[in-house]
Coordinates of C-alpha atoms and ligand atoms in Angstrom, one line a residue:
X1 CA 0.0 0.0 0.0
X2 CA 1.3 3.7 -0.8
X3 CA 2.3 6.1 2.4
X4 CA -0.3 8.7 2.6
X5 CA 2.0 11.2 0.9
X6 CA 1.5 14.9 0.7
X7 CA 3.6 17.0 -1.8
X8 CA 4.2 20.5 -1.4
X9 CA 6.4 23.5 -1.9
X10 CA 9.6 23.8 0.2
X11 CA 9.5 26.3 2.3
X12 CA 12.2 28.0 4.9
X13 CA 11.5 26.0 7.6
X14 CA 12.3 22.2 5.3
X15 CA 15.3 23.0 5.2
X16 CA 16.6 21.5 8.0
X17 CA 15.1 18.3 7.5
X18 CA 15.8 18.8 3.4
X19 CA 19.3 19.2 4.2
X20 CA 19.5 16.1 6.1
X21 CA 18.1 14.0 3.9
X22 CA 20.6 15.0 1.2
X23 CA 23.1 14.7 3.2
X24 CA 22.2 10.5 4.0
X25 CA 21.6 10.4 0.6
X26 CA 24.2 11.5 -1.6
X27 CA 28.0 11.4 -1.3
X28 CA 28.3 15.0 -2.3
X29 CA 25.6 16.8 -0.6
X30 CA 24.8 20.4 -1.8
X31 CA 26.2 23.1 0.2
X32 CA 24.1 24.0 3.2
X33 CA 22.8 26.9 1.3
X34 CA 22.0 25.7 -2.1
X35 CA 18.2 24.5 -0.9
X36 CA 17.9 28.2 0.5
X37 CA 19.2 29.9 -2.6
X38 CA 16.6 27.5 -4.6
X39 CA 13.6 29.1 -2.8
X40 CA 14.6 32.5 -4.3
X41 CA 14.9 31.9 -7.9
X42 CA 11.7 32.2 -10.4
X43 CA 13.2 29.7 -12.1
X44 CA 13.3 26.9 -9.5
X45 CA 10.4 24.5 -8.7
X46 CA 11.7 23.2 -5.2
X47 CA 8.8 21.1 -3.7
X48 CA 8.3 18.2 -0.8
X49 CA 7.2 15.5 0.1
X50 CA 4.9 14.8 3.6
X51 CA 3.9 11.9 5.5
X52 CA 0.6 11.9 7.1
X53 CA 1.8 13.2 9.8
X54 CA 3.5 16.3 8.2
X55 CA 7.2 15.0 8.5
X56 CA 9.6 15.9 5.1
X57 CA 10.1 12.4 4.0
X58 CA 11.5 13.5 0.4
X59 CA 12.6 16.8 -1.8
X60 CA 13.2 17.7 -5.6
X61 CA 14.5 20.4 -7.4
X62 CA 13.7 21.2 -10.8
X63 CA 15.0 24.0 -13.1
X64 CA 12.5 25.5 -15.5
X65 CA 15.2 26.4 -18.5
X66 CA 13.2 27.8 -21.3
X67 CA 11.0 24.9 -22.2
X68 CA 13.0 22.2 -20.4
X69 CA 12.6 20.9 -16.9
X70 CA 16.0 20.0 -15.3
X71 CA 15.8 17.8 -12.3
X72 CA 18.6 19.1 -10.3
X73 CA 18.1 16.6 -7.0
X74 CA 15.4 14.5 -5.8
X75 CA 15.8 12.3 -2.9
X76 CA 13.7 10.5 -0.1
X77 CA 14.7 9.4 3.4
X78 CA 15.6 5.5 3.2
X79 CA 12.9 4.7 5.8
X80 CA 10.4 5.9 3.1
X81 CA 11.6 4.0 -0.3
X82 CA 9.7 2.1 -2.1
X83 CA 6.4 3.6 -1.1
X84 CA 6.1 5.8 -4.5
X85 CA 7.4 9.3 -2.8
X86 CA 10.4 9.3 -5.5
X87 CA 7.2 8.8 -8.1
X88 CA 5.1 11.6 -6.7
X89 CA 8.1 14.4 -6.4
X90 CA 9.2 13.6 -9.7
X91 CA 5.5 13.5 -11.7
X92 CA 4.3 16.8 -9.4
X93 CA 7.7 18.7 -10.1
X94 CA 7.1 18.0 -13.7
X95 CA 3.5 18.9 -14.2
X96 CA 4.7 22.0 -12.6
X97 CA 6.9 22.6 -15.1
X98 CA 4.6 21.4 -17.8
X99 CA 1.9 24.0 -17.1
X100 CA 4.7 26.4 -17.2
X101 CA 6.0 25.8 -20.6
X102 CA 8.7 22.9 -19.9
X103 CA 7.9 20.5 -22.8
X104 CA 10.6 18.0 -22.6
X105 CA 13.0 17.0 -19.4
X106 CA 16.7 16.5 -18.5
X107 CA 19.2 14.9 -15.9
X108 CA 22.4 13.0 -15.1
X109 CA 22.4 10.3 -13.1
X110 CA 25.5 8.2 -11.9
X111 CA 25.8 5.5 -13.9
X112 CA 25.9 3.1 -10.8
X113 CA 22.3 4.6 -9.7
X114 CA 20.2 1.7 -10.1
X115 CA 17.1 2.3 -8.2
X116 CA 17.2 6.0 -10.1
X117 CA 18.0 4.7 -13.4
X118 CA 14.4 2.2 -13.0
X119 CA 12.5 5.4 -11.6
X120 CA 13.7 7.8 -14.4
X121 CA 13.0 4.5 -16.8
X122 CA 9.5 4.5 -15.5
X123 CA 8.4 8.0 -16.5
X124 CA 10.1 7.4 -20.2
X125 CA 13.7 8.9 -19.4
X126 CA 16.1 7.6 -22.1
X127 CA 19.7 7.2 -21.9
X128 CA 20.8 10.2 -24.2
X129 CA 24.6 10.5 -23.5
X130 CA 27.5 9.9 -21.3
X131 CA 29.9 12.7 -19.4
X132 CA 32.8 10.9 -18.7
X133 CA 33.9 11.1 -14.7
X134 CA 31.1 13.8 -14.4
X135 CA 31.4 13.4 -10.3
X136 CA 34.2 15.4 -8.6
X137 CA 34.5 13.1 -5.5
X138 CA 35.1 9.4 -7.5
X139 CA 35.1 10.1 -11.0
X140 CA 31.9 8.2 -11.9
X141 CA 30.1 8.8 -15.5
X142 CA 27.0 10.6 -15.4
X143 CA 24.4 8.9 -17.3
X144 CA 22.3 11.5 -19.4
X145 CA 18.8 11.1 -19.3
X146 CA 16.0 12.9 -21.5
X147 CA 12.3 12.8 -21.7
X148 CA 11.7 14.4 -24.6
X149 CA 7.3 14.8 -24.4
X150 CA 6.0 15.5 -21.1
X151 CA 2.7 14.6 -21.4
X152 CA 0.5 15.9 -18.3
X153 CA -1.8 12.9 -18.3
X154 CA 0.7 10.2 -18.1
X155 CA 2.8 12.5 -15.3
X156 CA -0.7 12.2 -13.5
X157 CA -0.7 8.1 -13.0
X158 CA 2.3 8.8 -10.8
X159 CA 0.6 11.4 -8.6
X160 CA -0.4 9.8 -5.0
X161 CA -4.1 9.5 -4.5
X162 CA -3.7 12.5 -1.7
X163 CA -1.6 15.0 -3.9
X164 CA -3.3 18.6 -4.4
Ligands
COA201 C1 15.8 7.3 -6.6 C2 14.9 7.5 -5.4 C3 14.5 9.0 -5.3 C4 13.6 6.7 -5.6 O1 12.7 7.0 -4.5 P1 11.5 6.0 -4.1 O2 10.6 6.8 -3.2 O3 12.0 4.7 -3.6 O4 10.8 5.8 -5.5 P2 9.4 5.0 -5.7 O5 8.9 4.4 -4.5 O6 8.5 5.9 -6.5 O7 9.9 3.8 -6.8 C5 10.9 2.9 -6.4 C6 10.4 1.5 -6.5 O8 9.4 1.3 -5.5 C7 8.3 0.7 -6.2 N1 7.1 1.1 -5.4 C8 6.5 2.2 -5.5 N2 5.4 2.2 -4.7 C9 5.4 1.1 -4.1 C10 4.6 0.5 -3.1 N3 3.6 1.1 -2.6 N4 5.0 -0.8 -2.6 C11 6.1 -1.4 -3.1 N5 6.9 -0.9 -4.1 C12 6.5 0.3 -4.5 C13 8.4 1.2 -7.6 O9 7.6 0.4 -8.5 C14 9.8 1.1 -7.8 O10 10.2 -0.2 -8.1 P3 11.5 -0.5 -9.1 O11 12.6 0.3 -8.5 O12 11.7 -1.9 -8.9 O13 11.0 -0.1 -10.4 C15 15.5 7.0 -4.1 O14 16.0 5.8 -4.3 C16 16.6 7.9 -3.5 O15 16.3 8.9 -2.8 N6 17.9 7.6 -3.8 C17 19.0 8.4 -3.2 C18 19.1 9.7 -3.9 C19 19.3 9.5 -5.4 O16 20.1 8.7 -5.8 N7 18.6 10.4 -6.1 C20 18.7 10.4 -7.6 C21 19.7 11.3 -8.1 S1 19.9 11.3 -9.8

């Protein structure tokens, strides 16, 4: 059965919990300020994800560039994987940025990524190009990943049945 998930804007007062959960997630967090700086921008859709009980379980950053939607991070707290949070961050970020003019999507993704690579594979993310030792801390490739229609209907199957 799904969490009860809740998706939402970040605000100021995520970023504590936003923060940590990059920080368990990734190897190279962002700096302590990035999520902060993201809640400035016009050009930032920075939204997260709620359990019933109003703890941040998850967090994505998209970049609206022109008519394509970057996903910058997403992440959820390992107690909540596998419950569809990943799914509903990534299809609400993008029909965000589909109603505001992004018509096709973007990423890199560590080649290694698995459980990312089947997410991205999911929504219709294809394998686009390679940049060779793309991460600064190890060297790994970064996989590029593109979605090239977003298409607001399919993006809604991944919504949870609580989403606003
Ligand atoms: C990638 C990531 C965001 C996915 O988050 P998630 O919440 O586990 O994603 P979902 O639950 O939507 O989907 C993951 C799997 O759970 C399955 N699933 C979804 N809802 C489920 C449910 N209710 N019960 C059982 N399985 C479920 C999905 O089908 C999917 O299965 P698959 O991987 O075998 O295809 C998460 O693994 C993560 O935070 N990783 C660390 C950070 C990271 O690498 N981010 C990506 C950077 S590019």
């Amino acid at each position: 059965m799904d969490a009860i998930i809740h998706v939402r804007p970040m605000k100021r007062k995520d970023l504590g919990m936003v923060g940590e959960i990059d920080r368990i997630s990734f190897s190279e967090p962002w700096p302590t300020n990035t999520f902060a700086y993201e809640l400035t921008t016009t050009y930032s859709i920075a939204l997260v994800a709620e359990d019933q009980e109003g703890k941040v379980i998850g967090a994505i950053v998209v970049w609206l560039v022109v008519d394509e939607a970057h996903v910058a991070t997403i992440a959820v707290h390992p107690d909540y994987l596998h419950q569809g949070v990943g799914s509903a961050l990534l299809s609400s970020a993008l029909l965000i940025a589909c109603r505001r003019g992004a018509t096709s999507s973007l990423l890199e993704v560590r080649r290694s990524n698995l459980p990312a690579l089947r997410l991205y594979e999911r929504f219709g993310y294809r394998v686009v190009g390679v940049r060779e030792k793309y991460y600064q801390n190890d060297h790994e490739d970064a996989l590029l990943l593109n979605l090239d229609r977003l298409d607001e209907i399919q993006l809604r199957n991944f919504l949870p049945s609580t989403s606003v």
